[in-house]
Coordinates of C-alpha atoms and ligand atoms in Angstrom, one line a residue:
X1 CA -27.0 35.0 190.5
X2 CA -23.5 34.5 191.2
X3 CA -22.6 37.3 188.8
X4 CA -24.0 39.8 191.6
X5 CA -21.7 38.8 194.0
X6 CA -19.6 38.8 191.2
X7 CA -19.6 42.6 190.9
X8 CA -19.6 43.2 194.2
X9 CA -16.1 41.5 194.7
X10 CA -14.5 42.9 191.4
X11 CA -15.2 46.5 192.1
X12 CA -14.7 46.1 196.2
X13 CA -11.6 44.6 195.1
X14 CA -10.9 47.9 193.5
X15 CA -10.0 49.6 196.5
X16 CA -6.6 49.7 198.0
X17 CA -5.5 48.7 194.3
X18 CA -2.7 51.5 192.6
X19 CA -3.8 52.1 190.1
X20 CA -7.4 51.4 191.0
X21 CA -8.2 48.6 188.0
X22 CA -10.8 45.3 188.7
X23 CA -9.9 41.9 188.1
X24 CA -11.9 39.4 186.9
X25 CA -10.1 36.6 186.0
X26 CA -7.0 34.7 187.3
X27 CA -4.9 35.8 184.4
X28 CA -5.4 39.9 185.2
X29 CA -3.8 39.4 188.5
X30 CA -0.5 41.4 188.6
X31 CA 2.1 40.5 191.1
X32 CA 2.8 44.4 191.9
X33 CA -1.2 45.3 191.9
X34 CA -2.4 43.8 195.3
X35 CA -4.8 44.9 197.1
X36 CA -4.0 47.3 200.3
X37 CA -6.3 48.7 202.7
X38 CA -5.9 49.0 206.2
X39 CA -7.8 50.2 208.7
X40 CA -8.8 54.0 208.6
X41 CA -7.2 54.6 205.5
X42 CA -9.4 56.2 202.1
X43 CA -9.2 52.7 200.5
X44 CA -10.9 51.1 204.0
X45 CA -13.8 54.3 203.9
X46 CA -14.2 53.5 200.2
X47 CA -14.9 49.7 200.7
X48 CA -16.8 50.0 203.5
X49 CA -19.0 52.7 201.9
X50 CA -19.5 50.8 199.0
X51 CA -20.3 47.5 201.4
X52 CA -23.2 49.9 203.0
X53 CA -24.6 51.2 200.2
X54 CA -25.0 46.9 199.4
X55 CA -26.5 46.6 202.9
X56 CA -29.0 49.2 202.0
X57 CA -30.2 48.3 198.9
X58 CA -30.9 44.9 200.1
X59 CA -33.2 45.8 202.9
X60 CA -31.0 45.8 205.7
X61 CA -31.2 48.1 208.6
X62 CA -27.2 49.3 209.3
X63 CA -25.8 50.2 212.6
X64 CA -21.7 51.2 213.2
X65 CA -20.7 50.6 216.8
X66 CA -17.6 52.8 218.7
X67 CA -15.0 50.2 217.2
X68 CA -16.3 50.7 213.4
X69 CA -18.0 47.4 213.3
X70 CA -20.5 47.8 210.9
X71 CA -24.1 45.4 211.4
X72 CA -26.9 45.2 209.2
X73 CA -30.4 43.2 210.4
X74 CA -32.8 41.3 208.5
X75 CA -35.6 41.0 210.8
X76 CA -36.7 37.3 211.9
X77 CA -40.7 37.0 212.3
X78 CA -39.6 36.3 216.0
X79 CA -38.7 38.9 218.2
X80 CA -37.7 36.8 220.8
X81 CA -35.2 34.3 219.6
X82 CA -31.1 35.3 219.4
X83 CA -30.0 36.4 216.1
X84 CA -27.8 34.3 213.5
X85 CA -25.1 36.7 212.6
X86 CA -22.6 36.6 209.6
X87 CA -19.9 37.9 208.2
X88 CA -16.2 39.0 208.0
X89 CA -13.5 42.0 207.1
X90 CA -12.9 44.2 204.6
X91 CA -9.5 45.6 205.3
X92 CA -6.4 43.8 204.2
X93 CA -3.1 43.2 204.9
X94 CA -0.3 45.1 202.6
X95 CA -0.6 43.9 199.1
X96 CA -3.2 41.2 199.4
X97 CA -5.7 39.9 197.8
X98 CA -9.5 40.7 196.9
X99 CA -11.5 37.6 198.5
X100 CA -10.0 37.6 202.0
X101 CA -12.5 39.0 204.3
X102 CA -14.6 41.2 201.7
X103 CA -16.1 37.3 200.6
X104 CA -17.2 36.8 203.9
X105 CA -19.0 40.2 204.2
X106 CA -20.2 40.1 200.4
X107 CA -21.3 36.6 200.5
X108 CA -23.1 37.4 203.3
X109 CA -24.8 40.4 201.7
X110 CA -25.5 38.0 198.7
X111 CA -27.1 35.1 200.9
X112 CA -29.7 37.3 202.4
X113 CA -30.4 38.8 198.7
X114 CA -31.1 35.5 197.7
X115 CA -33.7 35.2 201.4
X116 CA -35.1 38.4 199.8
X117 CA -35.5 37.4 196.0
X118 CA -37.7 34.4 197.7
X119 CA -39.6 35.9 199.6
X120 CA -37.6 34.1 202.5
X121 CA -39.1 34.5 206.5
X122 CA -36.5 33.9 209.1
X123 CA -37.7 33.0 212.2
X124 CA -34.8 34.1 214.0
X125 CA -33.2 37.8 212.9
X126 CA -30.3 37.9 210.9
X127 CA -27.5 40.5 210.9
X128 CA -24.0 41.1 208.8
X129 CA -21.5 42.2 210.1
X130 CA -18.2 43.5 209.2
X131 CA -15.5 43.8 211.6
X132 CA -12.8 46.2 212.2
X133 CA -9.1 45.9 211.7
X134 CA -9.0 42.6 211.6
X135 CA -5.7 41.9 209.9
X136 CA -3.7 44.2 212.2
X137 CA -2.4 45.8 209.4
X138 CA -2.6 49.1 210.7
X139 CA -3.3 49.3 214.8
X140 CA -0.6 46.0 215.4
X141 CA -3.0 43.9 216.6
X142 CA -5.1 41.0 214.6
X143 CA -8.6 40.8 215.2
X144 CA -9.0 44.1 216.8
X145 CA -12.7 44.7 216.1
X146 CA -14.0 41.4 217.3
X147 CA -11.6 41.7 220.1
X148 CA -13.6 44.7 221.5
X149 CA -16.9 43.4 220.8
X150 CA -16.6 40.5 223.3
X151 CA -14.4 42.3 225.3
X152 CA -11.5 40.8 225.0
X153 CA -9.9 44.1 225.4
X154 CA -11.8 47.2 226.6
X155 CA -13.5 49.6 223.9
X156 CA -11.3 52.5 225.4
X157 CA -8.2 50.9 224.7
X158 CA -8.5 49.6 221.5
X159 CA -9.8 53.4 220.3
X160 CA -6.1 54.4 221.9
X161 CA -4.2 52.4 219.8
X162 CA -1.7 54.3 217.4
X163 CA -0.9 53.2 213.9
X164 CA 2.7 53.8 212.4
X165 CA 1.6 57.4 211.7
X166 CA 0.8 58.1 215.7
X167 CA -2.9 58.4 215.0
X168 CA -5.2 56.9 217.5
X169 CA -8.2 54.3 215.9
X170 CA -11.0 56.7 217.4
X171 CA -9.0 59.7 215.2
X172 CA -8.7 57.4 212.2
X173 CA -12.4 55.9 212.6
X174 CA -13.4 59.6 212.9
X175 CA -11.6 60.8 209.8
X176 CA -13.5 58.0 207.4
X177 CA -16.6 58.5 209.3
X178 CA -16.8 55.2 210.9
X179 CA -16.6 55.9 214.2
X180 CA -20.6 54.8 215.5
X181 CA -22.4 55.2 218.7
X182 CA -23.8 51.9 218.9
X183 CA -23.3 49.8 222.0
X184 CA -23.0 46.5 221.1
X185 CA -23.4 43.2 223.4
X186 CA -23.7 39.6 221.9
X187 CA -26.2 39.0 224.4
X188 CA -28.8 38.9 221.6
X189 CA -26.8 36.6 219.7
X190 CA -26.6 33.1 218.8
X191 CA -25.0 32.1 215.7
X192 CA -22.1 33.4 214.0
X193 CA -20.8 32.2 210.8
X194 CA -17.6 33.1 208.8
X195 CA -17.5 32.6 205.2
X196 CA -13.9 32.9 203.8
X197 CA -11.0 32.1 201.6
X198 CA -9.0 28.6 203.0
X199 CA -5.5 30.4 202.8
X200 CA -3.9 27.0 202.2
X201 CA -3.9 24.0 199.9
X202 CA -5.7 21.5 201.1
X203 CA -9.3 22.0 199.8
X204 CA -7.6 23.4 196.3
X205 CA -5.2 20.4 196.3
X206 CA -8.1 17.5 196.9
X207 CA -10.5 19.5 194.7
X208 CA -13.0 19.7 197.0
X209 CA -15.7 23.0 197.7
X210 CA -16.1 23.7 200.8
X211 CA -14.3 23.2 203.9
X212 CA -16.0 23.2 207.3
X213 CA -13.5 24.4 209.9
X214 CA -13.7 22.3 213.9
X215 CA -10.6 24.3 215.3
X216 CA -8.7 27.7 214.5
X217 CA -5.0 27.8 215.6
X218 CA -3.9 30.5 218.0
X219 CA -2.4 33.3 217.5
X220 CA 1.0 34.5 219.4
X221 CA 3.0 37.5 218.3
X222 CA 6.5 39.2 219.9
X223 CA 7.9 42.5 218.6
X224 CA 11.6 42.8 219.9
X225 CA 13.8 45.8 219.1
X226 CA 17.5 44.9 219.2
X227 CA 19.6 48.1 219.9
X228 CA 23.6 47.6 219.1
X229 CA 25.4 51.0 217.7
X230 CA 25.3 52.6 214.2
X231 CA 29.0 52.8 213.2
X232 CA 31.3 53.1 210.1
X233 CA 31.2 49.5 208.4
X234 CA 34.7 50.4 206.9
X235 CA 36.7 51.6 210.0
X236 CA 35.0 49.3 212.9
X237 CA 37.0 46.5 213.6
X238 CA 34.6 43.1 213.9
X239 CA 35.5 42.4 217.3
X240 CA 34.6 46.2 218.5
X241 CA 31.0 45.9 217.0
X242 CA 27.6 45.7 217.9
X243 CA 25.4 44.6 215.1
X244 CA 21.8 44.4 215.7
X245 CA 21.4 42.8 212.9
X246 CA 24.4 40.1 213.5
X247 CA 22.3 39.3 216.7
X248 CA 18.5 39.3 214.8
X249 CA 19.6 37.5 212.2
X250 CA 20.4 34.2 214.8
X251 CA 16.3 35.2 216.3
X252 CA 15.2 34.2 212.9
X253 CA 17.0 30.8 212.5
X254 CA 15.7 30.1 216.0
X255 CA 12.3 30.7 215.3
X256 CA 12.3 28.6 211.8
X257 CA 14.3 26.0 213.3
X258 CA 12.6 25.3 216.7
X259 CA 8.8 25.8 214.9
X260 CA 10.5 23.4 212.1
X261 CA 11.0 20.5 214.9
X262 CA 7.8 21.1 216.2
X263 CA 5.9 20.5 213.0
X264 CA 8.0 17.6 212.1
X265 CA 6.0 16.0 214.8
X266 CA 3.1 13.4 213.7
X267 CA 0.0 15.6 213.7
X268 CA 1.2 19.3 214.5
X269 CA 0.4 21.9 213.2
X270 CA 3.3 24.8 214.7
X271 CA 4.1 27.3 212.4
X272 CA 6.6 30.3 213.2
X273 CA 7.3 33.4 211.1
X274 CA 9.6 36.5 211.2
X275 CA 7.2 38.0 208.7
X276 CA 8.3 41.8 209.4
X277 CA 11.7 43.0 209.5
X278 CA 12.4 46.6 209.6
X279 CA 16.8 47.2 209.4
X280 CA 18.1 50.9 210.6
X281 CA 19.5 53.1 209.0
X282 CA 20.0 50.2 206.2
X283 CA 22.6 51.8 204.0
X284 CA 25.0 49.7 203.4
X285 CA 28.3 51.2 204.6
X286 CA 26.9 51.2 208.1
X287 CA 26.7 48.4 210.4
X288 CA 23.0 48.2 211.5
X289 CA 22.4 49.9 215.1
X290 CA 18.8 49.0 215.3
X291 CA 16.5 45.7 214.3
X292 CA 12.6 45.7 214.6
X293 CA 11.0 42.7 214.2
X294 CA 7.6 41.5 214.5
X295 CA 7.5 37.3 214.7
X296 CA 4.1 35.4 214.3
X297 CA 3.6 31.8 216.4
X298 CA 0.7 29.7 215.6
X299 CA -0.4 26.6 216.8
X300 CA -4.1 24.5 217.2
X301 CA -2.4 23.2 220.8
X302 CA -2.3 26.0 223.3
X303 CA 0.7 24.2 225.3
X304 CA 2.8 23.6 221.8
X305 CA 2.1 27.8 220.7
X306 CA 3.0 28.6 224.3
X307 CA 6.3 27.2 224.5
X308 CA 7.8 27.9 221.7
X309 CA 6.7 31.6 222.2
X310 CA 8.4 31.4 225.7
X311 CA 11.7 29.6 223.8
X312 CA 11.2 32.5 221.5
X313 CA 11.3 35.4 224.1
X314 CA 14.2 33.8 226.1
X315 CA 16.3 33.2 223.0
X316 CA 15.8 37.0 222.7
X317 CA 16.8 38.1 225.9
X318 CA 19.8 35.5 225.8
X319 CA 21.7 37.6 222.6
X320 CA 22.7 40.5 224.7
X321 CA 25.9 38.8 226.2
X322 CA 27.0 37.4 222.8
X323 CA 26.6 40.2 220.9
X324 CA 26.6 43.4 223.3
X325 CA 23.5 44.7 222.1
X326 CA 20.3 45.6 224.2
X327 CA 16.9 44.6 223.5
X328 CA 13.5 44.9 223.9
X329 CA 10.5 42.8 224.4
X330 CA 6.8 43.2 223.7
X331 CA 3.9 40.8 223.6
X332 CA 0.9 42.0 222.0
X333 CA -2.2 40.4 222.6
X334 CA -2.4 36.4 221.7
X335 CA -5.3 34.7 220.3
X336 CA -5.6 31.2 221.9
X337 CA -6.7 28.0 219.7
X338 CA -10.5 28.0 219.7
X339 CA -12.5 24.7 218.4
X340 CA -15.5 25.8 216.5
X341 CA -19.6 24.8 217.8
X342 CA -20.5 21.5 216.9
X343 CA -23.8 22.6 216.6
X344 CA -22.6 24.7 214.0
X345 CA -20.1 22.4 212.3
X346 CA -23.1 19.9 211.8
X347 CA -25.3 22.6 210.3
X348 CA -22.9 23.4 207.4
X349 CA -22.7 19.7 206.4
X350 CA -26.0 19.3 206.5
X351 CA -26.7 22.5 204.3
X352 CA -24.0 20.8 202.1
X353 CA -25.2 17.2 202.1
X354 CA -28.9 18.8 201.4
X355 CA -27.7 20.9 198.2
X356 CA -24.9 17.7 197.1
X357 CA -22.2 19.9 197.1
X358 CA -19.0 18.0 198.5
X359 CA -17.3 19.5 201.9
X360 CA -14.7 18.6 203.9
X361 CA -13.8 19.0 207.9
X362 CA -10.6 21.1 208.4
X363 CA -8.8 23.1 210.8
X364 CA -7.8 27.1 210.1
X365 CA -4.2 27.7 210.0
X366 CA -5.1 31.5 210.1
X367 CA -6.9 33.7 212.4
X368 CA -10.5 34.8 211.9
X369 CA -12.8 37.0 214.0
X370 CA -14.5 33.2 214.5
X371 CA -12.3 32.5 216.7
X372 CA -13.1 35.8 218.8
X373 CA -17.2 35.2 218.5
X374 CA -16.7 31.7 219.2
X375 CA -15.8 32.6 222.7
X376 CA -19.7 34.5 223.1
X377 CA -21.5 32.3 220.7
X378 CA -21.7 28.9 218.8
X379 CA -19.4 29.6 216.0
X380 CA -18.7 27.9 212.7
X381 CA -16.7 28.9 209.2
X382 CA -17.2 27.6 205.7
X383 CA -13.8 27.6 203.8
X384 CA -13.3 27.8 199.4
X385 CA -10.5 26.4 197.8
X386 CA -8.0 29.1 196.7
X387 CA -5.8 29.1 193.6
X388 CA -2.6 27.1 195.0
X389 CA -3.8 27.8 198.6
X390 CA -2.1 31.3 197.8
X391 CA -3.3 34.1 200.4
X392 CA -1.8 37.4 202.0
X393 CA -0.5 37.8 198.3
X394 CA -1.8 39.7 195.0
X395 CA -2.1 36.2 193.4
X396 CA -4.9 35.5 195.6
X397 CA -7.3 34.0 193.7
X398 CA -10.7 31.9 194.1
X399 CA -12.7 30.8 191.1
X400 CA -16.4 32.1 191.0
X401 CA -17.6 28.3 190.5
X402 CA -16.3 27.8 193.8
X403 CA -17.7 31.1 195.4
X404 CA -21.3 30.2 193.9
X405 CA -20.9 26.7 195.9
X406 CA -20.0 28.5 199.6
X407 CA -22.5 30.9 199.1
X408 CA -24.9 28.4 198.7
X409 CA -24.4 26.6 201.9
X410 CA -24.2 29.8 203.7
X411 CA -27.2 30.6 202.2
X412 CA -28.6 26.8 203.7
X413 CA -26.5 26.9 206.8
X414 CA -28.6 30.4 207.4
X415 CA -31.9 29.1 206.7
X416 CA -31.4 26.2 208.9
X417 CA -29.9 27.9 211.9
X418 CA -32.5 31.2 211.4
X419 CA -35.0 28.1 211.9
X420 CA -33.8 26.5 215.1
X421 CA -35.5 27.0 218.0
Ligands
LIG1 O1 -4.3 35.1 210.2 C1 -4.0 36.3 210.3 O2 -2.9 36.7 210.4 C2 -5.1 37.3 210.2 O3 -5.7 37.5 211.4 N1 -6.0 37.0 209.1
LIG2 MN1 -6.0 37.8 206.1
LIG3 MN1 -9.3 37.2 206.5

């Protein structure tokens, strides 16, 4: 059965592929062939098309709300009982892989196939869903669709948000004919489970299935523009300069050396990253007058990601003396740690212990719309080992063996929950 779910992720990994080609096997993946599809773009309608048409064809009744979330519902043989919802994202950061989100959305798809092919009653209904933007890949801000749908931010002004092209989501959502009517509430819900890729090395390096996350680290990100001048890199004496770069370059030491000393604490688990990085003009006989930068601060201790965001933002504002250069600030929205239902947590390793397959408990070093639904509804995630815990990479890998073993406790977990009174 896995090699249904097997199709389904080779040709939805397809999409946001140049050229489009499928890979099946560890050995096809090409280092310059990742996959990219953010939000709005042909690659994200193709995907999410082809993730309907799925939905569809196994029964499910679809629904698209004003974000682009897309839900699909299984009735349960009780009308009156919350639903047990599941599920992830399809789009994808720039040059990903094929498993991140579209696993949690296909192995969803597959789990309730598997309901269907026997003849399965739920007592409680259960729905996919697939979430919006969640990578932040396009709109500059992670999570976006889940962040909406529990009103985290209001429906209005995520639609307003602009990609790098100055289009608004509602525009983009509009143009891939995504953007539903439906008014969703989690009112009726209560489950949700994420089925995804670990992103790290832990369950690949102890060789074990299936990880059950307890907590997901926060999320904290800073943009800062540094503005010094544009000037002739061969007539500008060093003391007359202002090099935005000069000054950026001492914000990314700062960041990998104070989150450094923060890990190298027993037991934490702070990360920091300068992960974009945009130098202009960039030619190299001029000395840089702008720096953009976007910097990433995670943490599973709210106090630990907080201040080292706030060193972060004053080491920012504290380069304009040295280096006579201006700069700008901006805090997009932060994700705070979120532990994950108990509840939930105990229903994954009992699906596990009850079908033998071997499961760990973990935390999440990355951010997952769980974290979001966790704040509206008992929340859980089932991790697979990937290849060399490689993620938010081309090289992104996860053996099918593996793949078959999650979505068998999803499967469980989804039976036993959809049972609960
Ligand atoms: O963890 C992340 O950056 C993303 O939300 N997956
Ligand atoms: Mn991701
Ligand atoms: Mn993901």
């Amino acid at each position: 059965m896995i090699e249904r779910l097997k199709i389904d992720l080779v040709e939805s990994g397809r999409f946001g592929r140049n050229p489009l080609c499928t890979v099946e096997r560890y050995d096809q993946l090409d280092p310059k062939k990742g996959v990219t599809r953010p939000t709005g773009t042909a690659a994200d309608k193709a995907v999410r098309d082809y993730a309907v048409a799925r939905m569809k064809e196994a029964g499910l009744s679809v629904r698209i709300d004003r974000l682009g979330n897309i839900f699909a519902r299984r009735a349960g043989v009780k009308t009156n009982t919350g639903t047990v919802m599941c599920g992830s994202h399809l789009d994808s950061v720039i040059d990903g892989g094929q498993f991140d989100g579209a696993l949690g959305v296909f192995g969803a798809i597959e789990a309730i196939r598997r309901l269907n092919d026997e003849g399965y009653q739920n007592a409680r209904p259960i729905e996919v869903v697939v979430f919006t933007g969640e990578e932040g890949s396009a709109f500059g801000m992670t999570l976006l669709g889940s962040s909406a749908l529990v009103g985290k931010i209001g429906v209005d002004e995520a639609l307003s948000l602009e990609n790098e092209q100055g289009k608004a989501l509602e525009e983009s959502l509009k143009e891939i004919d995504y953007l539903g009517d439906s008014i969703e509430d989690l009112r009726g819900v209560d489950y949700f489970i994420e089925l995804h890729v670990e992103q790290g090395p832990i369950l690949y390096d102890e060789g074990i299935p299936v990880g059950i996350v307890e907590n997901i680290s926060g999320i904290s990100w800073i943009n800062a523009i540094i503005r010094g001048q544009a000037n002739h890199a061969g007539t500008t004496p060093m003391p007359m300069r202002r090099d935005a770069l000069v000054a950026a370059s001492e914000i990314v030491r700062f960041v990998n050396s104070r989150a450094s000393e923060m890990a190298a604490r027993p037991g934490a688990s702070t990360v920091g990253t300068v992960g974009k990085f945009n130098v202009f003009p960039n030619g190299t006989n001029i000395i840089p007058g702008r720096v953009e930068m976007g910097i990433d601060i995670r943490d599973v201790v709210q106090h630990d990601m907080d201040l080292v965001r706030n060193e972060v933002i004053k080491a920012i504002r504290s380069i304009p003396q040295k280096y006579n250069i201006e700069v700008e600030v901006s805090t997009p929205i932060s994700h705070s740690p979120t532990p994950l239902s108990r509840k939930v947590v105990a229903s994954i390793k009992d699906a596990a212990g009850e079908l033998g397959i071997p499961a760990r408990i973990m935390n999440s070093g990355a951010g997952h719309d769980a974290q979001n639904m966790a704040a509206k509804v008992n929340t859980g995630m089932i991790f697979v080992p990937g290849v060399n815990g490689v993620s938010h990479s081309p090289m992104e890998w996860t053996e099918w063996d593996d793949i078959e073993r999650s979505v068998r406790v999803l499967t469980q977990t989804l039976k036993n929950l959809s049972q609960q009174g």
